[in-house]
PDB file of C-alpha atoms in Angstrom:
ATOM      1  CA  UNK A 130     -27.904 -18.587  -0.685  1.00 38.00           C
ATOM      2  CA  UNK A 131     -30.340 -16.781  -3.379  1.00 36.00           C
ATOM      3  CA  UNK A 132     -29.577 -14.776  -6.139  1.00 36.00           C
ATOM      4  CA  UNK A 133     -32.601 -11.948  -7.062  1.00 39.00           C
ATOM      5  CA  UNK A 134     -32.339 -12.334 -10.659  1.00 43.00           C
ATOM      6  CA  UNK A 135     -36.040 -11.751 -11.611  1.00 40.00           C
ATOM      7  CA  UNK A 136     -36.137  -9.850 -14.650  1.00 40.00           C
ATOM      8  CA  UNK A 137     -39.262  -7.484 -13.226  1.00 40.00           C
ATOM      9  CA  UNK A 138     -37.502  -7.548  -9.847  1.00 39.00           C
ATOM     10  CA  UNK A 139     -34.588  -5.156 -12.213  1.00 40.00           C
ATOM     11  CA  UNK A 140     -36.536  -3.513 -13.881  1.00 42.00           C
ATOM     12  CA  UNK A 141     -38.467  -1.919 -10.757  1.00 43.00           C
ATOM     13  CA  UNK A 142     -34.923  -1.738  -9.249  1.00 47.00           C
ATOM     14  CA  UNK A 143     -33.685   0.693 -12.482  1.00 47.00           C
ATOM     15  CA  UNK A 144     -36.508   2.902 -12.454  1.00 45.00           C
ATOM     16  CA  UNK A 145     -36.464   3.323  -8.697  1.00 46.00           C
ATOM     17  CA  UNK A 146     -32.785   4.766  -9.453  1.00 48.00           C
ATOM     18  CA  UNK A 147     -34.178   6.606 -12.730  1.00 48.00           C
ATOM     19  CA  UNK A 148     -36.054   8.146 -10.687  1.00 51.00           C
ATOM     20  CA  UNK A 149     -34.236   8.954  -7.562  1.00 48.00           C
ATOM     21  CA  UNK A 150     -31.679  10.236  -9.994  1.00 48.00           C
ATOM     22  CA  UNK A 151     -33.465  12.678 -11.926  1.00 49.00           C
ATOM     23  CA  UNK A 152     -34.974  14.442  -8.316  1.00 47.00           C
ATOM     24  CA  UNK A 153     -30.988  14.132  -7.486  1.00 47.00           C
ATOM     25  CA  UNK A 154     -30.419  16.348 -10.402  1.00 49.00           C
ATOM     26  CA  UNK A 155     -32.790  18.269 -10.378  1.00 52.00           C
ATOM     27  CA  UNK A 156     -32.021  19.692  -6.436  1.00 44.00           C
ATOM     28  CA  UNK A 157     -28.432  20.171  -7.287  1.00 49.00           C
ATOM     29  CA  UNK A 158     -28.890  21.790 -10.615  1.00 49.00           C
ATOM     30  CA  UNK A 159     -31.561  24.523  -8.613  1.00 52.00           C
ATOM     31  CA  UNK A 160     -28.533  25.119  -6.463  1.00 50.00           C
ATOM     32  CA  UNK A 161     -26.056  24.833  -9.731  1.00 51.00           C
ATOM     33  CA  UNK A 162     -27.353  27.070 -11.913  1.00 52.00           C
ATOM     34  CA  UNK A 163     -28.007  30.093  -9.350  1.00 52.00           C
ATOM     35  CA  UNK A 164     -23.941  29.769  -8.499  1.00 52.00           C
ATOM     36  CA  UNK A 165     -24.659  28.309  -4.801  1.00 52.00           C
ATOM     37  CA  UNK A 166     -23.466  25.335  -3.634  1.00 45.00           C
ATOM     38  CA  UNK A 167     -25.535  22.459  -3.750  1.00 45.00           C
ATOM     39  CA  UNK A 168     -26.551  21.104  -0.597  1.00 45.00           C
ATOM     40  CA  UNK A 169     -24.530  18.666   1.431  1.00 45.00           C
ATOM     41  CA  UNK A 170     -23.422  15.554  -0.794  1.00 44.00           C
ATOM     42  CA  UNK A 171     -26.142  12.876  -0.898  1.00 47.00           C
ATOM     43  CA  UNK A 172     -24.926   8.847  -1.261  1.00 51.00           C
ATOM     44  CA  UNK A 173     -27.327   6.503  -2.001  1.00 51.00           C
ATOM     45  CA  UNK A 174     -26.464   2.892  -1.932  1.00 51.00           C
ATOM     46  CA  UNK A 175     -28.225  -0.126  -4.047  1.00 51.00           C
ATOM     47  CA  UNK A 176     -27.637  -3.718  -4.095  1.00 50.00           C
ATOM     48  CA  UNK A 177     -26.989  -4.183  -7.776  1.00 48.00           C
ATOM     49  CA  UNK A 178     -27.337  -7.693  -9.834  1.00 48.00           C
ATOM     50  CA  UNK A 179     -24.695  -6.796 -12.923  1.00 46.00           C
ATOM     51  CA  UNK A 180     -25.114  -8.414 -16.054  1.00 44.00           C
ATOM     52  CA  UNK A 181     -20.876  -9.489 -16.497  1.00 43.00           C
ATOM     53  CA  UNK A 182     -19.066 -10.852 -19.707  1.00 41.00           C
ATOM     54  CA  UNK A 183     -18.313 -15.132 -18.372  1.00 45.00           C
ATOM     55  CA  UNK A 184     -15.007 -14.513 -17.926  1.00 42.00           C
ATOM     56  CA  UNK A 185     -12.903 -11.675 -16.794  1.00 42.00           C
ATOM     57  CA  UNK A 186     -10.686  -9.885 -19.757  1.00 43.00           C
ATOM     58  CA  UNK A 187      -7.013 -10.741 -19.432  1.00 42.00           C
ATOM     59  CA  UNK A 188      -5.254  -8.435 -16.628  1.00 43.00           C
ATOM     60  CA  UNK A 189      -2.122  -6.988 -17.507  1.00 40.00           C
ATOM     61  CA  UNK A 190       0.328  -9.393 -16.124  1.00 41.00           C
ATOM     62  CA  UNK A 191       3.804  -7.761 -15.550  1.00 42.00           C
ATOM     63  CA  UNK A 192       4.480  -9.693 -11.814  1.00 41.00           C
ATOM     64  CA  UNK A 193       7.761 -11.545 -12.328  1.00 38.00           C
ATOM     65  CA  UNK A 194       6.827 -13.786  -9.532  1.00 39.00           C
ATOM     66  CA  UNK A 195       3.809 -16.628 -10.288  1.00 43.00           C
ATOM     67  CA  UNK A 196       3.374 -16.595  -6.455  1.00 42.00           C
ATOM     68  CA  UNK A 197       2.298 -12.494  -6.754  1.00 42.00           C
ATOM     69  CA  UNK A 198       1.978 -12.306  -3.582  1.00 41.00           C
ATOM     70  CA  UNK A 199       0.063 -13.959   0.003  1.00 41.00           C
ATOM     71  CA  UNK A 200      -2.680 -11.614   1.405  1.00 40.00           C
ATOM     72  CA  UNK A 201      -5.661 -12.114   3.684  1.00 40.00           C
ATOM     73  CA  UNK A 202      -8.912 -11.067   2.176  1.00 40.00           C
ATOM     74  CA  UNK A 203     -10.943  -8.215   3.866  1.00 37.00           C
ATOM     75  CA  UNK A 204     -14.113  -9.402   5.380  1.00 37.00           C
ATOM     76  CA  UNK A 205     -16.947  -9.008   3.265  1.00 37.00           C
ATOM     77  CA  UNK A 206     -20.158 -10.089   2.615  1.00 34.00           C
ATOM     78  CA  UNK A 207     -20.784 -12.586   0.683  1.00 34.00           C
ATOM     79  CA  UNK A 208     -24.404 -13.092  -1.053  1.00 36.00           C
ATOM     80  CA  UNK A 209     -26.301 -15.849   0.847  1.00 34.00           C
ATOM     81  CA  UNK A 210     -23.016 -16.360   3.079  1.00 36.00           C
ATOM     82  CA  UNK A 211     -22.249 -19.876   1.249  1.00 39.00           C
ATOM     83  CA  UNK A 212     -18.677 -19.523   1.423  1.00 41.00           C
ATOM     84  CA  UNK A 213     -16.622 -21.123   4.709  1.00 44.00           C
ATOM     85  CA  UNK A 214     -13.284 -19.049   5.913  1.00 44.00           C
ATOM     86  CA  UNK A 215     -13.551 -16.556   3.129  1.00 43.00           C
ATOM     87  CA  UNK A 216     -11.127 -14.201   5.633  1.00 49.00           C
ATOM     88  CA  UNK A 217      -9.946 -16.243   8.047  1.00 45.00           C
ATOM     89  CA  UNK A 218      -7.244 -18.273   6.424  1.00 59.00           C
ATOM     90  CA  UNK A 219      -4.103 -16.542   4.453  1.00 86.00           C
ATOM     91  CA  UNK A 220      -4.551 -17.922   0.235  1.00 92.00           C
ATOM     92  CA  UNK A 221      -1.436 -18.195  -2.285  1.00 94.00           C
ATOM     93  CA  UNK A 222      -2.524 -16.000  -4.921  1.00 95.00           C
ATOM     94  CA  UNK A 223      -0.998 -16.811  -8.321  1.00 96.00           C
ATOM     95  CA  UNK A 224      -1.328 -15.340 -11.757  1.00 96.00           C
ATOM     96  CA  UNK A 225      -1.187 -16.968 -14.878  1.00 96.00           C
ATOM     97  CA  UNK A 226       1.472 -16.686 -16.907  1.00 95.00           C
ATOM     98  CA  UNK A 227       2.309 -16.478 -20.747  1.00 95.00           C
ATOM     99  CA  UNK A 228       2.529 -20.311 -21.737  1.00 91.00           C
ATOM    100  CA  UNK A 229       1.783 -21.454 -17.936  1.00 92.00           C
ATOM    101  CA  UNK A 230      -1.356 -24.210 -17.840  1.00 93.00           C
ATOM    102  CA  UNK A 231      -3.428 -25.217 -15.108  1.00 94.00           C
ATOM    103  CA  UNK A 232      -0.871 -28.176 -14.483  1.00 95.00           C
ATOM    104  CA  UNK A 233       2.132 -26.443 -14.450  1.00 95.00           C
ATOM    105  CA  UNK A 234       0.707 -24.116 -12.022  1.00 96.00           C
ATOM    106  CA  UNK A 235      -0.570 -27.298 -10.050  1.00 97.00           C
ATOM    107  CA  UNK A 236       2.602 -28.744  -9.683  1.00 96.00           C
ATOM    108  CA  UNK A 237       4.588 -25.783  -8.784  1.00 95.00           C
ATOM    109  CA  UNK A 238       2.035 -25.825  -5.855  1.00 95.00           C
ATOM    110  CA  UNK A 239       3.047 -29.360  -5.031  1.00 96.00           C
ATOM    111  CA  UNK A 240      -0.374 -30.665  -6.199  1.00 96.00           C
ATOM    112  CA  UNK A 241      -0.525 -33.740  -8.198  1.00 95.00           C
ATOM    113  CA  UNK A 242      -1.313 -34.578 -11.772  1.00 95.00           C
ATOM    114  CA  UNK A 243      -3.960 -36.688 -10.286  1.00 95.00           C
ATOM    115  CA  UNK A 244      -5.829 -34.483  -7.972  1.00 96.00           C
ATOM    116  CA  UNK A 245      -6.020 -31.841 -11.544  1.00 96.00           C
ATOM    117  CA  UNK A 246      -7.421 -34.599 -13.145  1.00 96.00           C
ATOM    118  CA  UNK A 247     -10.460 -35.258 -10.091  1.00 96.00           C
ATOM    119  CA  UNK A 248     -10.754 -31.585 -10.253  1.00 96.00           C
ATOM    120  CA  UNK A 249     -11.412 -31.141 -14.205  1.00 96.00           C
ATOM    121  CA  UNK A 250     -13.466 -33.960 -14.208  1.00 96.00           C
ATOM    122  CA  UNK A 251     -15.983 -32.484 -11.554  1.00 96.00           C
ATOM    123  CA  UNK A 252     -18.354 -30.513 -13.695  1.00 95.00           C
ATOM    124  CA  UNK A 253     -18.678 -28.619 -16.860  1.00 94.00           C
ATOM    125  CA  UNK A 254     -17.428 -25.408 -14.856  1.00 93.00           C
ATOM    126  CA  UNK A 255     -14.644 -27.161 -13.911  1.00 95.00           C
ATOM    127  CA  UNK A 256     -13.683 -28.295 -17.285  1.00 94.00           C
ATOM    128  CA  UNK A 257     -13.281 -24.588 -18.471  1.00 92.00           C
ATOM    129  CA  UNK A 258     -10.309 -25.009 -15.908  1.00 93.00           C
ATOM    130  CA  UNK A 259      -8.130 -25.816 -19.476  1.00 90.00           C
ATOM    131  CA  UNK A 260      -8.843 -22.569 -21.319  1.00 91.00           C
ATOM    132  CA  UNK A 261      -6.780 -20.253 -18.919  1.00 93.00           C
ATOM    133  CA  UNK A 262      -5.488 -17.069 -19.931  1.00 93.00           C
ATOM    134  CA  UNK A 263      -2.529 -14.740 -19.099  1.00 96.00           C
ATOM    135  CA  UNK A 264      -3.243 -12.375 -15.980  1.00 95.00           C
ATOM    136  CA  UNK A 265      -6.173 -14.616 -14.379  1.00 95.00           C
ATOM    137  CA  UNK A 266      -5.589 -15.423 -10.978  1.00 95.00           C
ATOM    138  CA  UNK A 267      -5.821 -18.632  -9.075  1.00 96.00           C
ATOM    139  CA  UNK A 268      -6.075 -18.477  -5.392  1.00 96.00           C
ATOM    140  CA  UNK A 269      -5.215 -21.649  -3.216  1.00 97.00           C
ATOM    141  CA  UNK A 270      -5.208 -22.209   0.706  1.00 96.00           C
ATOM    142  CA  UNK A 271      -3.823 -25.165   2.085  1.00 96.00           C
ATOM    143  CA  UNK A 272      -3.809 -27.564   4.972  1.00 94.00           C
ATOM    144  CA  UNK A 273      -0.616 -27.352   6.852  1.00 92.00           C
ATOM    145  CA  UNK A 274       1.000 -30.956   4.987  1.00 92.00           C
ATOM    146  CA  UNK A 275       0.887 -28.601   1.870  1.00 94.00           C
ATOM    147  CA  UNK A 276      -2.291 -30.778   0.452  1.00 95.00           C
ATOM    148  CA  UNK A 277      -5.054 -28.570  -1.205  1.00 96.00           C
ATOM    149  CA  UNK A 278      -8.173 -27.616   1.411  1.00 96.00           C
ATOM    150  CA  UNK A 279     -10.241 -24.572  -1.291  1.00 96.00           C
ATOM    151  CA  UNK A 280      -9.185 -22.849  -4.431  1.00 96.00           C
ATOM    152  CA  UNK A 281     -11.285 -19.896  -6.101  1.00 96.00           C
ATOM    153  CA  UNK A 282     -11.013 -18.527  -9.936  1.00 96.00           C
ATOM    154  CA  UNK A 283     -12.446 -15.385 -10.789  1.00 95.00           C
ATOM    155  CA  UNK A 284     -14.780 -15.531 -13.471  1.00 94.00           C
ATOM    156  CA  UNK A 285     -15.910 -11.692 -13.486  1.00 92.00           C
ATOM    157  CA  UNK A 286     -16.247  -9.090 -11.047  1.00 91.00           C
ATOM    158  CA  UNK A 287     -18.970 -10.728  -9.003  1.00 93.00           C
ATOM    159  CA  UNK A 288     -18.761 -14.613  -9.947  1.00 94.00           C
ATOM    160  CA  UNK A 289     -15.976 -17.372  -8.757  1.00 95.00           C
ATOM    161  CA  UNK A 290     -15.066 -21.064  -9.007  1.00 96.00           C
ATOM    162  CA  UNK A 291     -14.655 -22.347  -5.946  1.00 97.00           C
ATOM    163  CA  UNK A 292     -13.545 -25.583  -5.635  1.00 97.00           C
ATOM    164  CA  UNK A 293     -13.469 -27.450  -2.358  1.00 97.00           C
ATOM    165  CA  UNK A 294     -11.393 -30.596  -0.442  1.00 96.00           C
ATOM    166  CA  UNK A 295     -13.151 -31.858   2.617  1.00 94.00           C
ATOM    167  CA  UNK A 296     -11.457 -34.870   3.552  1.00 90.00           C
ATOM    168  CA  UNK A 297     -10.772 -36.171   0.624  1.00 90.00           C
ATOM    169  CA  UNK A 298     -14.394 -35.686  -1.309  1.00 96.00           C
ATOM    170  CA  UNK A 299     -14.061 -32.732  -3.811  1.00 96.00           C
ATOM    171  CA  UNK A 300     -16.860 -30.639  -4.963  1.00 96.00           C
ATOM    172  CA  UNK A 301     -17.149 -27.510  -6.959  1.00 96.00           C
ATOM    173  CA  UNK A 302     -19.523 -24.609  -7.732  1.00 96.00           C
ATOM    174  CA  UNK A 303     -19.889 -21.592  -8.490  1.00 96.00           C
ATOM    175  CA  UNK A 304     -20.507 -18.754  -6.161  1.00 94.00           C
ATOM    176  CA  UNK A 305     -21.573 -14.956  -6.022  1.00 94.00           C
ATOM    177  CA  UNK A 306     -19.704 -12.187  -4.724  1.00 91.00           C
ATOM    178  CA  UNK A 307     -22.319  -9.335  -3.151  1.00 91.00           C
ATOM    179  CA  UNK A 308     -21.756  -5.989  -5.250  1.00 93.00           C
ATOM    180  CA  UNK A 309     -22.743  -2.697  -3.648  1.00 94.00           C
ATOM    181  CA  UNK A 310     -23.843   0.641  -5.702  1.00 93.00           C
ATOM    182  CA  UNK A 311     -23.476   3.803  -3.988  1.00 94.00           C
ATOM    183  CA  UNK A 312     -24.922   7.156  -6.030  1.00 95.00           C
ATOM    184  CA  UNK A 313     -22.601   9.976  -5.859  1.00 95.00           C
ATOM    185  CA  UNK A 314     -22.459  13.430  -7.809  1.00 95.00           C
ATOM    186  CA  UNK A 315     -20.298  15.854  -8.382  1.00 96.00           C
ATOM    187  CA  UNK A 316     -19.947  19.184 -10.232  1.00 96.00           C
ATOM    188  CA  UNK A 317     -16.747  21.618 -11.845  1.00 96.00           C
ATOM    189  CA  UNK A 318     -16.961  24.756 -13.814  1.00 97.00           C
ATOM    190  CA  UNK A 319     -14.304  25.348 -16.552  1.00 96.00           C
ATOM    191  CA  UNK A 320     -11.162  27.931 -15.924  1.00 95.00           C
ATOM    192  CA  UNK A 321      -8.842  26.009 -18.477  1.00 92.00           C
ATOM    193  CA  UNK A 322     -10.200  23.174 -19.917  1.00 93.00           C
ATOM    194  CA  UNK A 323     -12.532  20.209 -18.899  1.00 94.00           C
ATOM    195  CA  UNK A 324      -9.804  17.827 -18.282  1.00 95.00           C
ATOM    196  CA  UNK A 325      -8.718  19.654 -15.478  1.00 96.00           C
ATOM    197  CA  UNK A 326     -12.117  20.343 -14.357  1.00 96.00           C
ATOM    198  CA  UNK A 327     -13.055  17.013 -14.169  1.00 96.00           C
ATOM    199  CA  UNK A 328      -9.970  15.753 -12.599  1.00 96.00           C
ATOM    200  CA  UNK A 329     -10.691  18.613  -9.968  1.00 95.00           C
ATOM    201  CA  UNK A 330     -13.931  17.352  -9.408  1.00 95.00           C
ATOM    202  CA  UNK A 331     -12.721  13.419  -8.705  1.00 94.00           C
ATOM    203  CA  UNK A 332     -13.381  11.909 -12.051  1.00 95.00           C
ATOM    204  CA  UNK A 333     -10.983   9.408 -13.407  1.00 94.00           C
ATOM    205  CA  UNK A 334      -9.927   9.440 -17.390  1.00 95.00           C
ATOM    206  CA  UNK A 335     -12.768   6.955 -18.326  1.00 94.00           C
ATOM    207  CA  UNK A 336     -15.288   8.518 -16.615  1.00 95.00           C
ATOM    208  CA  UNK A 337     -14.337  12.268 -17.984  1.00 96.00           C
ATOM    209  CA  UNK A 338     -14.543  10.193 -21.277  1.00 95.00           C
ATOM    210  CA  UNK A 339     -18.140   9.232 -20.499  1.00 95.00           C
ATOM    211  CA  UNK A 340     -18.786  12.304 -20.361  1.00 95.00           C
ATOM    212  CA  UNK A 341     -17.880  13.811 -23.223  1.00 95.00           C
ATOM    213  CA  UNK A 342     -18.839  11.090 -25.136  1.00 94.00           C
ATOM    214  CA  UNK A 343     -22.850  11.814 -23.605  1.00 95.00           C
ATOM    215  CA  UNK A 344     -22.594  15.323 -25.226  1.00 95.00           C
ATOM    216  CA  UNK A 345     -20.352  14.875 -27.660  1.00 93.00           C
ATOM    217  CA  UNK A 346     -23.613  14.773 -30.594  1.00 92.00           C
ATOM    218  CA  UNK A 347     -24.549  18.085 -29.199  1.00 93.00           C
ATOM    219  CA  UNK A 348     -20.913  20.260 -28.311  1.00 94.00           C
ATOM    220  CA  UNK A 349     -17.491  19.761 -29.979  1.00 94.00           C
ATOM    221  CA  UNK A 350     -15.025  19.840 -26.932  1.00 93.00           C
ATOM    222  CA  UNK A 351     -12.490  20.857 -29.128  1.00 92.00           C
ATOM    223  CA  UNK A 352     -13.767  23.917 -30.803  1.00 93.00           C
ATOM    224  CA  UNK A 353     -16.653  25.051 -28.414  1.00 94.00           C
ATOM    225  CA  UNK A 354     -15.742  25.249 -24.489  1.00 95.00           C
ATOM    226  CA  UNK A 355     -15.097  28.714 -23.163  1.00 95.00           C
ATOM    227  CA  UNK A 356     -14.381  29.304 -19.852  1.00 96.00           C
ATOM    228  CA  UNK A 357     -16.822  29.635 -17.215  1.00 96.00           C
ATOM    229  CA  UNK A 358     -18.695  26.129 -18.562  1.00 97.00           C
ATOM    230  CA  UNK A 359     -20.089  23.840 -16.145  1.00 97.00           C
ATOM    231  CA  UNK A 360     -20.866  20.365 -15.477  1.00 97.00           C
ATOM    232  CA  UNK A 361     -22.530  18.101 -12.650  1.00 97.00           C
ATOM    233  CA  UNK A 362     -22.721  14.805 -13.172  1.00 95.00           C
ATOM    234  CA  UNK A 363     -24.158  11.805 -11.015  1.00 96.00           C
ATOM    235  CA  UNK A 364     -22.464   8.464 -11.240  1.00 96.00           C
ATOM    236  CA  UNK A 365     -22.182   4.943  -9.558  1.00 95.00           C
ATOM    237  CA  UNK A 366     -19.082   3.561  -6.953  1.00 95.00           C
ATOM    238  CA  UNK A 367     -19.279   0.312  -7.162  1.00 95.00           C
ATOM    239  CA  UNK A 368     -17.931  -1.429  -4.088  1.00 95.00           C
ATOM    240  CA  UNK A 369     -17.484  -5.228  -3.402  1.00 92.00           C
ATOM    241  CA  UNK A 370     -17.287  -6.497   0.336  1.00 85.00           C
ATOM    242  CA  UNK A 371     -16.497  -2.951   1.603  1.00 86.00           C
ATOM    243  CA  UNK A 372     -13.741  -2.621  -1.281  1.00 89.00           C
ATOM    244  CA  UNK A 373     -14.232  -0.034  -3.838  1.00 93.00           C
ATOM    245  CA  UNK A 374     -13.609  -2.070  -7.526  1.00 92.00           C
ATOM    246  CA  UNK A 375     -14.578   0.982  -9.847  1.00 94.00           C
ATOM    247  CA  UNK A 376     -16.699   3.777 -11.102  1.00 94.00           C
ATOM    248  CA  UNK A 377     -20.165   2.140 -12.582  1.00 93.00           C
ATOM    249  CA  UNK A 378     -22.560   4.151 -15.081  1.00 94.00           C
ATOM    250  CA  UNK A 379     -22.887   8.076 -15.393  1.00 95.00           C
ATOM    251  CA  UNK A 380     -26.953   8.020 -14.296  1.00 95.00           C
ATOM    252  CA  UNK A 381     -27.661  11.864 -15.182  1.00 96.00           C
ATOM    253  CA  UNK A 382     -25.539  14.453 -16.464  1.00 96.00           C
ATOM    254  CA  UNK A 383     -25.916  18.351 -17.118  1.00 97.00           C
ATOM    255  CA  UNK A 384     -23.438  20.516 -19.043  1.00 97.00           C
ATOM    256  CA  UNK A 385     -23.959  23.956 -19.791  1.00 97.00           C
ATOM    257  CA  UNK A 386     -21.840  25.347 -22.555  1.00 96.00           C
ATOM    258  CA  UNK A 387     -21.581  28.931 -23.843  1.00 95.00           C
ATOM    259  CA  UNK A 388     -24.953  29.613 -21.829  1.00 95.00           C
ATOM    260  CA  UNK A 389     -26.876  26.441 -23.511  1.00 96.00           C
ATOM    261  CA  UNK A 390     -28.093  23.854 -20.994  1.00 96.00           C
ATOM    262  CA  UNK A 391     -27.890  19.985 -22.175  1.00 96.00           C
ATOM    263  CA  UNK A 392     -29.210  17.477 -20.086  1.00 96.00           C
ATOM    264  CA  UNK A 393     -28.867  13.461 -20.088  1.00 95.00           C
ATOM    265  CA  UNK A 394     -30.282  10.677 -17.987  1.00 95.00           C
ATOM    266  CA  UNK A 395     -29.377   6.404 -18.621  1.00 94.00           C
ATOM    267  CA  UNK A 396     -31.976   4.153 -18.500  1.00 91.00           C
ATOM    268  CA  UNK A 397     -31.403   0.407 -18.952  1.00 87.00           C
ATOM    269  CA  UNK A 398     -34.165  -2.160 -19.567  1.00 82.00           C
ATOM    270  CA  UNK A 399     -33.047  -5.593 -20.609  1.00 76.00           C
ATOM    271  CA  UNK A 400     -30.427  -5.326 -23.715  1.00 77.00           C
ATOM    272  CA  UNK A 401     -31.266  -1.821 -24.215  1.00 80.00           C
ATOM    273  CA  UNK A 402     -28.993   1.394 -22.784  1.00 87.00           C
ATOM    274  CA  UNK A 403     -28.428   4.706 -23.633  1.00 92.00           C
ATOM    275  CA  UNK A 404     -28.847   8.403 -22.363  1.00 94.00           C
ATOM    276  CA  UNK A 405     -31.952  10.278 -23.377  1.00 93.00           C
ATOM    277  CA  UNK A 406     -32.951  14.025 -22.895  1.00 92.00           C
ATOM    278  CA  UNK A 407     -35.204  14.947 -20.420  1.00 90.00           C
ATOM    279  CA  UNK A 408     -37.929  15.210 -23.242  1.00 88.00           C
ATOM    280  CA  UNK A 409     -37.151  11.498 -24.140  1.00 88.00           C
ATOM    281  CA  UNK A 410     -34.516  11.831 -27.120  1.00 88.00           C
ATOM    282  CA  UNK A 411     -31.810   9.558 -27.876  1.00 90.00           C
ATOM    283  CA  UNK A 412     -28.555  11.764 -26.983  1.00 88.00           C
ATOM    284  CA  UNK A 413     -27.314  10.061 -29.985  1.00 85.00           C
ATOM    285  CA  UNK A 414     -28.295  11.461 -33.137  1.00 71.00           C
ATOM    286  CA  UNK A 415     -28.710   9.556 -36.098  1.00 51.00           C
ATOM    287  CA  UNK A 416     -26.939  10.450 -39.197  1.00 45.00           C
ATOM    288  CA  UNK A 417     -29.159  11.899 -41.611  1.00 38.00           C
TER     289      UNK A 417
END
């Protein structure tokens, strides 16, 4: 399979949206600001590279079973296609426990101390096999003796281990889970207060949070909304293989407060991201 990681190949892809975005907001807010409804809801969808932390942070882990449960993948795709029967086989899933290793968790599968061993001793991804953590998830599917045929650890949201028994011969490596952006926006005006608002208009606590934290150099939501204020906002879905996972990036933003319009778009380039007026200022102010 092939991974587009080309630095330039990104940075076209984030000005493309930059740019898509701010002709996004500026239709709606036409529509917004003269009290009509914008027209109909536009989705665009991107194939996105993310830059991810190497390993996931620990889930909270309150199952009281280490066998959480056995479930069948949805169908998916996966980037390049690499990996064999990624839906067509039924995988023990298992999260990790306080105090549980690797071989515990092996052996409670019926897996020997020696086939951990060949499996640690594959590769230098392998070897990070040791330094579990409480709330990761190991997924096994087995031949029907019991004996090991795949087994996949999540390393982040679009990255797993996936180690593999054909015949005897194991191998591992790492593969790439496909990650699909879809551009979405959405708009409230203020009876009560913007918490309400927000969660009328289908945003989430963090993403309400977002939000405020964009403006919150320029407007004090505590002291300064009135009633009648108004927001529009457009954000990333993130789905993987046809599954929504979360709510990405707030990509441009409007809020208009006691009559006053403020305005933010993110841009991203390498290490570098923040939200900048349309006339190129930080949204956050320095301290004087």
């Amino acid at each position: 399979h092939r991974i587009e990681d080309d630095h330039h190949w990104l940075t076209r892809q984030k000005l493309a949206v930059f740019g898509a975005t701010l002709i996004v907001i500026g239709i709606s807010m036409g529509a917004f600001e003269s009290g009509q409804a914008p027209p109909d809801k536009t989705t665009y969808t991107e194939i996105v590279d993310l830059a991810l932390p190497d390993r996931l942070p620990p889930q909270a882990a309150d199952q009281e079973s280490e066998e959480a449960s056995r479930l069948e993948p949805s169908p998916g795709a996966i980037d390049g296609g690499a990996v064999d029967d990624w839906a067509d086989d039924q995988w023990i899933v298992v999260v990790v426990r306080p105090g549980q290793t690797l071989d515990t968790i092996f052996r409670k599968q019926g897996f020997s101390a020696s086939l951990l061993h060949k499996i640690l001793a594959l590769n230098k991804d392998t070897r990070g096999l040791t330094k579990i953590r409480p709330g990761e998830t190991f997924e096994f599917r087995k031949d029907a003796n019991g004996d090991l045929l795949q087994m996949r650890y999540p390393l982040d949201e679009a990255r797993y281990l996936l180690v593999r028994n054909e015949n005897g011969v194991l191998s591992a490596e790492i593969q790439h889970r496909q990650i699909i952006s879809e551009i979405n926006e959405t708009e409230g005006v203020i009876t009560s207060s913007l918490f309400l608002a927000a969660k009328k208009a289908g945003l989430n606590d963090a993403m309400i949070m977002k939000l405020a934290n964009i403006f919150g150099w320029d407007i004090d939501f505590v002291l300064d909304i009135r009633q009648g204020d108004r927001f529009m906002l457009v954000y990333e879905k993130l789905y993987r293989e046809g599954e929504f996972l979360r709510d990405g990036n707030i990509l441009a933003a409007t809020f208009i407060n006691q009559g006053e319009r403020f305005q933010a778009v993110y841009f991203e380039d390498g290490e570098v991201s923040a939200y900048f007026a349309p006339d190129g200022r930080n949204m956050r102010k320095a301290f004087l």
